[in-house]
mmCIF file of C-alpha atoms in Angstrom:
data_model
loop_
_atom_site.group_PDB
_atom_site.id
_atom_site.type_symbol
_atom_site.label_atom_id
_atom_site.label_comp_id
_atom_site.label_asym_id
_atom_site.label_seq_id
_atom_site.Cartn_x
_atom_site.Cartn_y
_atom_site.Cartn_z
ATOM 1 C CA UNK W 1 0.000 0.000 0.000
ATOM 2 C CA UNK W 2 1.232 3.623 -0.638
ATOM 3 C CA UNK W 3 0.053 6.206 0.877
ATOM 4 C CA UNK W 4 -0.008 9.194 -2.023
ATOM 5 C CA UNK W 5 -2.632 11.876 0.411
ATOM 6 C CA UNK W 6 -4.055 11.967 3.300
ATOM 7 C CA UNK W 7 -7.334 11.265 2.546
ATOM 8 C CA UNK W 8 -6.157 8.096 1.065
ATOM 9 C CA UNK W 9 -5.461 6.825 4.668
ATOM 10 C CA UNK W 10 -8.141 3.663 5.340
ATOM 11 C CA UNK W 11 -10.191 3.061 8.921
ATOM 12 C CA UNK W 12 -7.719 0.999 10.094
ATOM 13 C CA UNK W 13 -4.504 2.740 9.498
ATOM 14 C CA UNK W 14 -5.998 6.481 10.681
ATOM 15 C CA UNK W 15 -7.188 4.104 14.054
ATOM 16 C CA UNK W 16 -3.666 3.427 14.301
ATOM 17 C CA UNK W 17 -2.309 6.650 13.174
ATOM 18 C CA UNK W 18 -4.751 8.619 15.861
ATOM 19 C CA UNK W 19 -3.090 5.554 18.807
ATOM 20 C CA UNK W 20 -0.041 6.420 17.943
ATOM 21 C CA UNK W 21 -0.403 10.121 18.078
ATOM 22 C CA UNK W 22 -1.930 9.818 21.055
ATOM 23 C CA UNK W 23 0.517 7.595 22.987
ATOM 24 C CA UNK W 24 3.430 10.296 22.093
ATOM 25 C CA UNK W 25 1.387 13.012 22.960
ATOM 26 C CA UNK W 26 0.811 11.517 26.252
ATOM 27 C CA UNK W 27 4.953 10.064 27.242
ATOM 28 C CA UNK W 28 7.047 12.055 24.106
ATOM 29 C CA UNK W 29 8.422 8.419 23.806
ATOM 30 C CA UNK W 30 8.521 7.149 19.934
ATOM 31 C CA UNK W 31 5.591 4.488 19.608
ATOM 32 C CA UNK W 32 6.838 0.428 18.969
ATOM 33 C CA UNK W 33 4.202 -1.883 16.902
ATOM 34 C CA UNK W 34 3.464 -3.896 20.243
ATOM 35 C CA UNK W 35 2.545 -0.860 22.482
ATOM 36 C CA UNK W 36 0.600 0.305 19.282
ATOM 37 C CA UNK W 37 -1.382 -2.737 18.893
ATOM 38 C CA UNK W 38 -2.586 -3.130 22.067
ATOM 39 C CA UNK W 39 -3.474 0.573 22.857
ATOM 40 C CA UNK W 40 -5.329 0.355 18.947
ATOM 41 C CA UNK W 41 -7.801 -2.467 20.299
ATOM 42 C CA UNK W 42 -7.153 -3.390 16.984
ATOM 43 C CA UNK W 43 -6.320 -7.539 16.083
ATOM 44 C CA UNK W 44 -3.375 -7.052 13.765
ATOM 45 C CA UNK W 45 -0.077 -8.630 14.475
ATOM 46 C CA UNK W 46 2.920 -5.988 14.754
ATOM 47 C CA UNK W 47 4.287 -7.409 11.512
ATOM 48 C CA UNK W 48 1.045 -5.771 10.105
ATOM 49 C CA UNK W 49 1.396 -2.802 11.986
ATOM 50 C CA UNK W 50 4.964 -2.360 11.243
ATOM 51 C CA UNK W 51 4.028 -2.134 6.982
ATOM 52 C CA UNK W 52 1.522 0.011 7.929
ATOM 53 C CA UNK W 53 3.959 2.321 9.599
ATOM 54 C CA UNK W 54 6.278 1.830 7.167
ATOM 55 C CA UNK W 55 3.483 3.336 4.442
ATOM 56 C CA UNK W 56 2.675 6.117 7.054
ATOM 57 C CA UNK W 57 6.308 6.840 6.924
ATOM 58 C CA UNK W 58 6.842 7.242 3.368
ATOM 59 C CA UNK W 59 4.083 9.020 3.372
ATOM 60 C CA UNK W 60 5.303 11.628 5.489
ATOM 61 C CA UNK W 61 3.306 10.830 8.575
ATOM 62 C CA UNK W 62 5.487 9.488 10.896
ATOM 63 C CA UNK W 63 9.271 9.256 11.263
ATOM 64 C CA UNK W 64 11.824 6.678 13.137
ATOM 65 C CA UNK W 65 14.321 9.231 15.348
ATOM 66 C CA UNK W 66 17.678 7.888 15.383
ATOM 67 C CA UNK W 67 18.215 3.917 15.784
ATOM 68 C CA UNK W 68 14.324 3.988 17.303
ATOM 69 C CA UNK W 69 12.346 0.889 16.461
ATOM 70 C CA UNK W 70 9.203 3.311 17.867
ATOM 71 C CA UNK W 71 7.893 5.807 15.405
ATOM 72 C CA UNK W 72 6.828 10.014 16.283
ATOM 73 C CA UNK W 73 4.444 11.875 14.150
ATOM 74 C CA UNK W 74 5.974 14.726 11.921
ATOM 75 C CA UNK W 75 4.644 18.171 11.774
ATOM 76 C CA UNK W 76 2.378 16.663 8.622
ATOM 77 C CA UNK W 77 0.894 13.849 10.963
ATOM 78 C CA UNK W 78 0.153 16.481 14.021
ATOM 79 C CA UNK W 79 -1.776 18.482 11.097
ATOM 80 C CA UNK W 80 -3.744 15.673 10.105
ATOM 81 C CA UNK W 81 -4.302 14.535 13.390
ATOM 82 C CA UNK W 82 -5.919 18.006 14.563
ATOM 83 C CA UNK W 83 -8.040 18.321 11.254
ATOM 84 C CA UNK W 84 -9.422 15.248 10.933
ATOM 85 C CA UNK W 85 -8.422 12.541 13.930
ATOM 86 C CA UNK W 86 -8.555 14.404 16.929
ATOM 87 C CA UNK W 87 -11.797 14.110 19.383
ATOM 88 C CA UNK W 88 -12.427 17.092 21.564
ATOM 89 C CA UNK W 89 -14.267 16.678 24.815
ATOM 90 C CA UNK W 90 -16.296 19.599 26.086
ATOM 91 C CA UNK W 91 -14.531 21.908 28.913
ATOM 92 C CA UNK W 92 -14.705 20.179 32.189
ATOM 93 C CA UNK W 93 -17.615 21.500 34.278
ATOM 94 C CA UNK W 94 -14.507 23.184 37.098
ATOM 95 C CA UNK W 95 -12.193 24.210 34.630
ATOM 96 C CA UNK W 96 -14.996 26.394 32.911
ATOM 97 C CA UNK W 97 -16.084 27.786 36.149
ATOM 98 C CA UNK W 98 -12.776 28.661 37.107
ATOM 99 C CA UNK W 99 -12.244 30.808 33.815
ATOM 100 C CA UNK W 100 -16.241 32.585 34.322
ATOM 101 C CA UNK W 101 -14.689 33.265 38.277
ATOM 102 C CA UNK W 102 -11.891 34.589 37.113
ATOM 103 C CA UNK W 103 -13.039 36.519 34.108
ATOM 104 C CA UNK W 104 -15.807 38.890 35.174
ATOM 105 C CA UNK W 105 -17.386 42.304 33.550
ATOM 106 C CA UNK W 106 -17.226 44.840 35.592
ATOM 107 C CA UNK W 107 -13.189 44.597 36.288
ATOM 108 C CA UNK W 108 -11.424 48.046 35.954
ATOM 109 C CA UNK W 109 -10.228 47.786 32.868
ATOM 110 C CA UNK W 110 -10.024 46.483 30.020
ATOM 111 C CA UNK W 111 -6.102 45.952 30.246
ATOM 112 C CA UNK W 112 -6.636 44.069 33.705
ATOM 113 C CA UNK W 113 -9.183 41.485 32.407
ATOM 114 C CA UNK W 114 -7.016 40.575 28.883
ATOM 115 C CA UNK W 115 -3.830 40.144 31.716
ATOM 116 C CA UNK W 116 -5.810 37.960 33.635
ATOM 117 C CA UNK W 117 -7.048 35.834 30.552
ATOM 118 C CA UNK W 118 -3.326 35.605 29.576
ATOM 119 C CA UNK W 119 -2.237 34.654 32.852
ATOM 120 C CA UNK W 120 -5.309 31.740 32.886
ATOM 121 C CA UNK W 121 -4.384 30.401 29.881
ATOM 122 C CA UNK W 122 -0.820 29.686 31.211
ATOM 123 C CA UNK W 123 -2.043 28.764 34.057
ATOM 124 C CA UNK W 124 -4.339 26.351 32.741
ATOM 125 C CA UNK W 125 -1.915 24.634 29.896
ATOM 126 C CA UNK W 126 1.121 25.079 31.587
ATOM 127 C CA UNK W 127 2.347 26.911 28.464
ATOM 128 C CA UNK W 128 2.756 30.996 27.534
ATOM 129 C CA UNK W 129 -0.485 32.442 27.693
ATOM 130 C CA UNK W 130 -0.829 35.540 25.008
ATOM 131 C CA UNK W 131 -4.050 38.006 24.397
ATOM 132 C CA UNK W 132 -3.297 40.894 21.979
ATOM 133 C CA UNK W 133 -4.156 44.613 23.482
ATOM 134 C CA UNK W 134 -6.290 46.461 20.469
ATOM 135 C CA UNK W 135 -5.887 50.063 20.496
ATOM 136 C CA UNK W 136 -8.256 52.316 22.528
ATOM 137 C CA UNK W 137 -9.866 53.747 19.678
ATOM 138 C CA UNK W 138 -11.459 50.123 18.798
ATOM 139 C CA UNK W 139 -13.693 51.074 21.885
ATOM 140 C CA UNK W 140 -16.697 53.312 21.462
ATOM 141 C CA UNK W 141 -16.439 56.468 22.995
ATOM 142 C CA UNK W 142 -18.788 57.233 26.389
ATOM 143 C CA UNK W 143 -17.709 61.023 27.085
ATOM 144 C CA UNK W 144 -15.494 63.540 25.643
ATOM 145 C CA UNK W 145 -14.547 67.063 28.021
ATOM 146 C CA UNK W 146 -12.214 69.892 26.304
ATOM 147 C CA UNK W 147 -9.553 71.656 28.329
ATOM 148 C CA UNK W 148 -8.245 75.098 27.235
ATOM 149 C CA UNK W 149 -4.534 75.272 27.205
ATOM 150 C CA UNK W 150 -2.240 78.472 26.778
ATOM 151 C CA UNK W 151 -1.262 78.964 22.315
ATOM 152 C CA UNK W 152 -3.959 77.282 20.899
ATOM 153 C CA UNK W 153 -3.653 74.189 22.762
ATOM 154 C CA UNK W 154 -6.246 71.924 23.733
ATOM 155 C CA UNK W 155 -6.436 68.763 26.580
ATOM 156 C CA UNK W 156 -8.786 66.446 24.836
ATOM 157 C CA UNK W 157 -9.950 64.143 27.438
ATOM 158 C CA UNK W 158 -11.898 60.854 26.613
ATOM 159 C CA UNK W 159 -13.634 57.810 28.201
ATOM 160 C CA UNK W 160 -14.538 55.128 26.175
ATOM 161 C CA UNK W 161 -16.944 52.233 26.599
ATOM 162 C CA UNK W 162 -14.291 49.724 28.797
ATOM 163 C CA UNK W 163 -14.102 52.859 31.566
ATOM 164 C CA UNK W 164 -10.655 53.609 29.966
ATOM 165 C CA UNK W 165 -9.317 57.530 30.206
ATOM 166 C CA UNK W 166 -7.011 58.720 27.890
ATOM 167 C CA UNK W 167 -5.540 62.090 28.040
ATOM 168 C CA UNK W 168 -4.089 64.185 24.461
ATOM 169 C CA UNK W 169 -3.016 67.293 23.985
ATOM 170 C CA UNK W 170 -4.041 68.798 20.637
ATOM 171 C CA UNK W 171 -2.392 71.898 18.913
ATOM 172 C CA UNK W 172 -5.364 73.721 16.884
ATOM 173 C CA UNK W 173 -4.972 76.802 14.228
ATOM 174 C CA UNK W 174 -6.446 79.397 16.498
ATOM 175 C CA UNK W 175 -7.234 79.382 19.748
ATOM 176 C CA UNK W 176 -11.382 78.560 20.824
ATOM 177 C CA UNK W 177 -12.455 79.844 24.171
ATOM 178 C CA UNK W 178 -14.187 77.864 27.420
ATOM 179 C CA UNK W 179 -17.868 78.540 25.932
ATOM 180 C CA UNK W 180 -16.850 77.426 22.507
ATOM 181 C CA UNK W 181 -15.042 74.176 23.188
ATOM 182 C CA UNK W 182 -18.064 73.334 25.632
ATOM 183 C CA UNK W 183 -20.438 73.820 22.844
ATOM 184 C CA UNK W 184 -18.008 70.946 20.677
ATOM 185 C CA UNK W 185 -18.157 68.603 23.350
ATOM 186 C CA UNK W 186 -22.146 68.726 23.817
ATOM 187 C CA UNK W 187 -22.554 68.424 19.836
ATOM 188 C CA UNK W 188 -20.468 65.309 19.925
ATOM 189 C CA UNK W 189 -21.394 63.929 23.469
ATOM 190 C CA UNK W 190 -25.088 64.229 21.798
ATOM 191 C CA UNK W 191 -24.533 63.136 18.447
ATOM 192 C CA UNK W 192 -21.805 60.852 18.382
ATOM 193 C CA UNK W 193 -21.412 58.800 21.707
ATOM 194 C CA UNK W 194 -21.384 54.766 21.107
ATOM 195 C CA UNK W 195 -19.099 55.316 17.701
ATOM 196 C CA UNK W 196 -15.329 54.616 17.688
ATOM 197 C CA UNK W 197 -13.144 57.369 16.790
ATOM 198 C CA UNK W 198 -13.012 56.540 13.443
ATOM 199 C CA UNK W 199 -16.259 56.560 12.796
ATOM 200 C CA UNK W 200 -17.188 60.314 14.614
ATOM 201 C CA UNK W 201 -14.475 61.432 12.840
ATOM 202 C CA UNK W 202 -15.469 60.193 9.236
ATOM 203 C CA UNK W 203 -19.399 61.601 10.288
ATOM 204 C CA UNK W 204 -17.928 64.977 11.345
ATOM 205 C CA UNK W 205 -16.299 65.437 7.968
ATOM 206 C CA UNK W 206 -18.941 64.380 6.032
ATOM 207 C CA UNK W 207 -21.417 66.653 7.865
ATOM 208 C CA UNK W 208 -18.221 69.778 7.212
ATOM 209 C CA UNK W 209 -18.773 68.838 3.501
ATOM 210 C CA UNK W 210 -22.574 69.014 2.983
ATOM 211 C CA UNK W 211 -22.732 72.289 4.308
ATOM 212 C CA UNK W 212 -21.214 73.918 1.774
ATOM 213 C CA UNK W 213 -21.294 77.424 2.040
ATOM 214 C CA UNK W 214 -23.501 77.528 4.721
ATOM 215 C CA UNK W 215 -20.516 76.632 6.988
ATOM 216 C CA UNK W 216 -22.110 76.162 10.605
ATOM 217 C CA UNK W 217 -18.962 77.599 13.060
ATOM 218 C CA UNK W 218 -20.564 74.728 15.504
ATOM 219 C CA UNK W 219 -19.744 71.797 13.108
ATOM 220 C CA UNK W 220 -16.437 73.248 11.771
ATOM 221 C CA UNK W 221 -15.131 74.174 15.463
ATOM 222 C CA UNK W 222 -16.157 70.123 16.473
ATOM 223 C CA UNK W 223 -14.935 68.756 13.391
ATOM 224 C CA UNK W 224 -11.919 70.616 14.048
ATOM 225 C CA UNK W 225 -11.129 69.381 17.193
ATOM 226 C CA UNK W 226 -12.349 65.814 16.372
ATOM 227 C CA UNK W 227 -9.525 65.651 13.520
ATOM 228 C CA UNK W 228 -7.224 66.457 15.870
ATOM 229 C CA UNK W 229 -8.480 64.584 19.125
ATOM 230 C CA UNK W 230 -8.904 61.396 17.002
ATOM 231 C CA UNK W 231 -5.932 61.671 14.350
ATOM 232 C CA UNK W 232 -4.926 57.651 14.340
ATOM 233 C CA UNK W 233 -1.624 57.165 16.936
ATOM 234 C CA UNK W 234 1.237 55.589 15.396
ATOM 235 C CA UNK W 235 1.398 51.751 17.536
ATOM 236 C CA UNK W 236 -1.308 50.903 20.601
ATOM 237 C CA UNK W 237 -1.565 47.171 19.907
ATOM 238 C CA UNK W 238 0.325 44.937 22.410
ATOM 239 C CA UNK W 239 0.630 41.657 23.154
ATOM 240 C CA UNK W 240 0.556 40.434 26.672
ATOM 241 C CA UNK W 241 2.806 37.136 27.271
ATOM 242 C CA UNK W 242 2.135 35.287 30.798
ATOM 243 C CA UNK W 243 4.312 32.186 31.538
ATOM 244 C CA UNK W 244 6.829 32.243 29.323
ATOM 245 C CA UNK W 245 9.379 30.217 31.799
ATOM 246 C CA UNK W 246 6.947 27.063 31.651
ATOM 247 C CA UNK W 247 8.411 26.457 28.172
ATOM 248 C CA UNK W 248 11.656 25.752 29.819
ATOM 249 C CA UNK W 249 10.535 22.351 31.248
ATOM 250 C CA UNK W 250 9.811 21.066 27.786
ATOM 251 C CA UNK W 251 12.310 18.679 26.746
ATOM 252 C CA UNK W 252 11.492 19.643 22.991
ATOM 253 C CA UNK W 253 12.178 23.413 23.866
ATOM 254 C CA UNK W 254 15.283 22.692 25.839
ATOM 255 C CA UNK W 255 17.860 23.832 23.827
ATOM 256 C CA UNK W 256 19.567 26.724 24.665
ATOM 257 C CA UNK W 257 19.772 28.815 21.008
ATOM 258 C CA UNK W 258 16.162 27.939 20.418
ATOM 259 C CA UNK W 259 14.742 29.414 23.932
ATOM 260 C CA UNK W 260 16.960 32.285 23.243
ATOM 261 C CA UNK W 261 15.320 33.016 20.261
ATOM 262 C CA UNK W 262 11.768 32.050 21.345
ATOM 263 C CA UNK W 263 12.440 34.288 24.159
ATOM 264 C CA UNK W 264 13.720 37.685 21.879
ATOM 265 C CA UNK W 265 10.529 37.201 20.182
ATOM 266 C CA UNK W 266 8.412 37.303 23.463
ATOM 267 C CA UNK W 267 10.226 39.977 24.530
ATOM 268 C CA UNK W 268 10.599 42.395 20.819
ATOM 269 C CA UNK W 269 6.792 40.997 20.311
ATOM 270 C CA UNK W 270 6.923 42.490 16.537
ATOM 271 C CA UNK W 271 6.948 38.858 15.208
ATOM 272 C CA UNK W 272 4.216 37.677 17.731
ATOM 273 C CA UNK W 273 1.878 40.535 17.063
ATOM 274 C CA UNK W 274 1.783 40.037 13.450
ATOM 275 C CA UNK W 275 0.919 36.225 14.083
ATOM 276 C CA UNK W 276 -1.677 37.217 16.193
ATOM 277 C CA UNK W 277 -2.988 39.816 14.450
ATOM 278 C CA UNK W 278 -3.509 37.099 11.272
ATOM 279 C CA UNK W 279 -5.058 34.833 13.969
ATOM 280 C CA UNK W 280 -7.679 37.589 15.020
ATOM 281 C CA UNK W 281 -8.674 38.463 11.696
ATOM 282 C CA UNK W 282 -9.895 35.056 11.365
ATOM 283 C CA UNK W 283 -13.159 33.526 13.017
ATOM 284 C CA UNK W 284 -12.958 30.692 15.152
ATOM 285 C CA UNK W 285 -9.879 28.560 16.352
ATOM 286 C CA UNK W 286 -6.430 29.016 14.098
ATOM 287 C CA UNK W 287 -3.550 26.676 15.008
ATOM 288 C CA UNK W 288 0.143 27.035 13.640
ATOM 289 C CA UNK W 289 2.067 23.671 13.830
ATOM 290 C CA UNK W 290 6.313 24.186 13.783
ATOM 291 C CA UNK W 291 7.147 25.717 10.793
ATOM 292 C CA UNK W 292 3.348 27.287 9.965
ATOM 293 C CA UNK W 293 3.944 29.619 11.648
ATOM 294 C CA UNK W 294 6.090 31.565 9.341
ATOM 295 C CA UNK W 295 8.319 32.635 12.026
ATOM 296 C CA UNK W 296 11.752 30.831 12.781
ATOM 297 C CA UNK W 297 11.667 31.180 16.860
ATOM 298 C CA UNK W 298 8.364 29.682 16.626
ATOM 299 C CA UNK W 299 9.740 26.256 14.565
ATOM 300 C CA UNK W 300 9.575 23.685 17.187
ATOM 301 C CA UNK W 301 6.067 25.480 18.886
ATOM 302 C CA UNK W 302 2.608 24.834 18.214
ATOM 303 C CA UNK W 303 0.268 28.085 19.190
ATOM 304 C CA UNK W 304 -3.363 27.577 19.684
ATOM 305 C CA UNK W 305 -5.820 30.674 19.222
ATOM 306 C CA UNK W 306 -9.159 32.100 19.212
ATOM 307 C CA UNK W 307 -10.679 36.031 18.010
ATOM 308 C CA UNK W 308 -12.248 37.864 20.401
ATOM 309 C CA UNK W 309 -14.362 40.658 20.238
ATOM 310 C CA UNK W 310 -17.282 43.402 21.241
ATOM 311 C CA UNK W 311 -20.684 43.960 19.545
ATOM 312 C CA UNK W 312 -19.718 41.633 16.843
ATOM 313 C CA UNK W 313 -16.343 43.495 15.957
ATOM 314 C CA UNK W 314 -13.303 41.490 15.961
ATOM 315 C CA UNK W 315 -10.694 42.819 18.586
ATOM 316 C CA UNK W 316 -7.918 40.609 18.918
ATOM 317 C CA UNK W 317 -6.904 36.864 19.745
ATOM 318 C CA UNK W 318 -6.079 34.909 23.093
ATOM 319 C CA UNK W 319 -4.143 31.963 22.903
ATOM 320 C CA UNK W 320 -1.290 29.991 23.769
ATOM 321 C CA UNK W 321 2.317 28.665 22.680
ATOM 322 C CA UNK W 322 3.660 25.411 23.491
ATOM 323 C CA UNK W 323 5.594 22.862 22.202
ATOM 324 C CA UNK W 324 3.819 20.584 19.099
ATOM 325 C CA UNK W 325 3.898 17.768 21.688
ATOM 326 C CA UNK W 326 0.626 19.186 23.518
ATOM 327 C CA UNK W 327 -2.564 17.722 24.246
ATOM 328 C CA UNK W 328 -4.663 19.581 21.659
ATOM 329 C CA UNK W 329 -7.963 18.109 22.794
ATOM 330 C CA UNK W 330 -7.649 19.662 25.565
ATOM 331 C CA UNK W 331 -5.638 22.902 24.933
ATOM 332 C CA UNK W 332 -8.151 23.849 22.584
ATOM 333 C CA UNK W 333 -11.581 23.979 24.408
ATOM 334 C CA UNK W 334 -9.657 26.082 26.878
ATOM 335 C CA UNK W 335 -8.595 28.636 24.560
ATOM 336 C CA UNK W 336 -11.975 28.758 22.946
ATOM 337 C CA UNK W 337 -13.879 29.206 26.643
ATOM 338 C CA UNK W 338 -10.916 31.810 27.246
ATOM 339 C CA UNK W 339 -12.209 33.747 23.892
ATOM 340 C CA UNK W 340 -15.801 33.498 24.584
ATOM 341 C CA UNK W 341 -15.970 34.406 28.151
ATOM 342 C CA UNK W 342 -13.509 37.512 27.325
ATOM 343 C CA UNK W 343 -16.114 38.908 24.632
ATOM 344 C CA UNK W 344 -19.029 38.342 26.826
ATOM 345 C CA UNK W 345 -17.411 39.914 29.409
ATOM 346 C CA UNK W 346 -16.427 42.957 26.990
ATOM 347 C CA UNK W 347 -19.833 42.590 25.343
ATOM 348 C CA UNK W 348 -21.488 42.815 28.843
ATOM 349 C CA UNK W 349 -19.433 46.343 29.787
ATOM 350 C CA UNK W 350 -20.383 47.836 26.779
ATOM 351 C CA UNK W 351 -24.066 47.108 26.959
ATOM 352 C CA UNK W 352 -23.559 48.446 30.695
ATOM 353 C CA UNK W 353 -22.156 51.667 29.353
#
């Protein structure tokens, strides 16, 4: 039998395939035909079992490290085995209520409750724990207040929907007085609350447009200060990394060059916030075995994730990195509770607000 694709793999040898995976994901120890025939349940002798794996391995499936008699599933087999061969098993009933304990609404803010997801997740898989930061201008806005400042300067002051304050300093063309840049703030605290940024911004312009000639000094002293409140900040995303040291026990992780450069990239986070940011703009679980990735210090990693978001608006992803030897069946019903209790809770704050 040769084994061209995947798909081409019968009952019997994905049984086996899916035993053997499981076994090394279990011990990290390669998998001999007698262990694998009698955790299969299957009655095949290990002669038959050893052509099988010998098709599995020309197929790309498995592999024989070193001298080993046992066999370890390649990159290719882990892939296959997550698609198509793995079984996932609900969330136990105490795990869940750990994460909807420790993952409230209400918390003060919205920094504190993606740090604690990120700090569950490592927790909870013994692995690094990451949840990317979106900017504050993803949020709607609750309440803007203007400031007069000496030359023309203005202290913009805004809360948005997750009770976060953020304080700017805007340099306008001429200077508006107390009454004036009270009047701004009531048009937009009136018109615009519940919008992003963005979105006030793009309203106040088009509003500056259609009146023409009839230029209201109301709209063009609000759109004014609204281009320069909510001009878009160069950086805001982050990614929060929790329990980066657990890698360190991983036998797969242990040597030295490769935790040095897993560990730049935690710490530089360029590399991981790209990854993540793919991850987010995706819906539902994404998972990056060794070299998917894309990114070098991530080679001999697997990373798990899950989008979250608010008022059906992607945000950003939680998830977790580990090495491919993880138990995936249960690694990712945690990260996908993590996900969905963090957008409740964010969902929940903003309907609160």
């Amino acid at each position: 039998m040769s084994l061209r694709h995947d798909h081409e793999l019968d009952a019997r040898t994905r049984r086996l395939l899916r035993s053997l995976i499981a076994q090394y994901l279990v011990d990290g120890e390669p998998v001999g035909s007698r262990t694998l025939s009698r955790s299969s349940g299957l009655d095949v002798s290990p002669a038959t079992i050893r052509n099988i794996m010998a098709d599995l391995e020309e197929a790309g499936l498995v592999a024989s490290p070193h001298t080993s008699a046992g066999r370890i599933p390649t990159p290719r087999g882990l892939r296959l085995f997550v698609d198509s061969l793995i079984e996932l098993q609900p969330l136990p009933h105490e795990e869940l209520a750990r994460l909807q304990r420790e993952l409230p609404p209400g918390q003060a803010s919205t920094r504190d409750l993606l740090g604690n997801a990120s700090t569950l997740l490592s927790a909870m898989t013994h692995f690094a724990g990451v949840v990317t930061v979106p900017r504050q201008a993803d949020f709607p806005l609750r309440h803007i207040d203007f400031v007069p400042l000496p030359n023309a300067q203005v202290l913009v002051i805004l809360v948005f929907s997750d009770n976060q304050v953020q304080n700017r300093v805007v340099q306008l063309a001429k200077p508006l007085d107390g009454r004036e840049l009270e009047q701004a703030a009531n048009y937009i605290n009136t018109h615009f609350v519940g919008l992003r940024v963005d979105d006030i911004r793009a309203h106040l312009l088009a509003e500056l447009r259609a009146a023409g000639s009839e230029l209201n000094r109301l709209v063009a002293s609000a759109t004014e200060l609204a281009t320069a409140s909510f001009a878009p900040q160069a950086g805001g995303e982050d990614v929060l990394v929790s329990g980066q040291t657990n890698l360190m026990g991983y036998a797969e992780l242990a040597d030295l060059q490769r935790l040095r450069e897993l560990f730049e990239a935690f710490q530089q986070k360029n590399e991981l916030l790209q990854l993540m940011e793919v991850c987010a703009r995706a819906p539902g679980v994404r998972l990056f075995i060794g070299e998917e990735s894309g990114f070098a210090a991530l080679d001999g990693c697997s990373v798990v994730t899950a989008s979250y978001g608010v008022q059906g608006r992607v945000l950003g992803a939680v998830g977790v990195i580990g090495p491919t030897r993880m138990a995936y069946e249960r690694v990712i019903p945690v990260v996908q509770a993590t996900a969905g209790l963090l957008s409740d809770a964010l969902n929940r704050a903003a309907t609160a607000s």
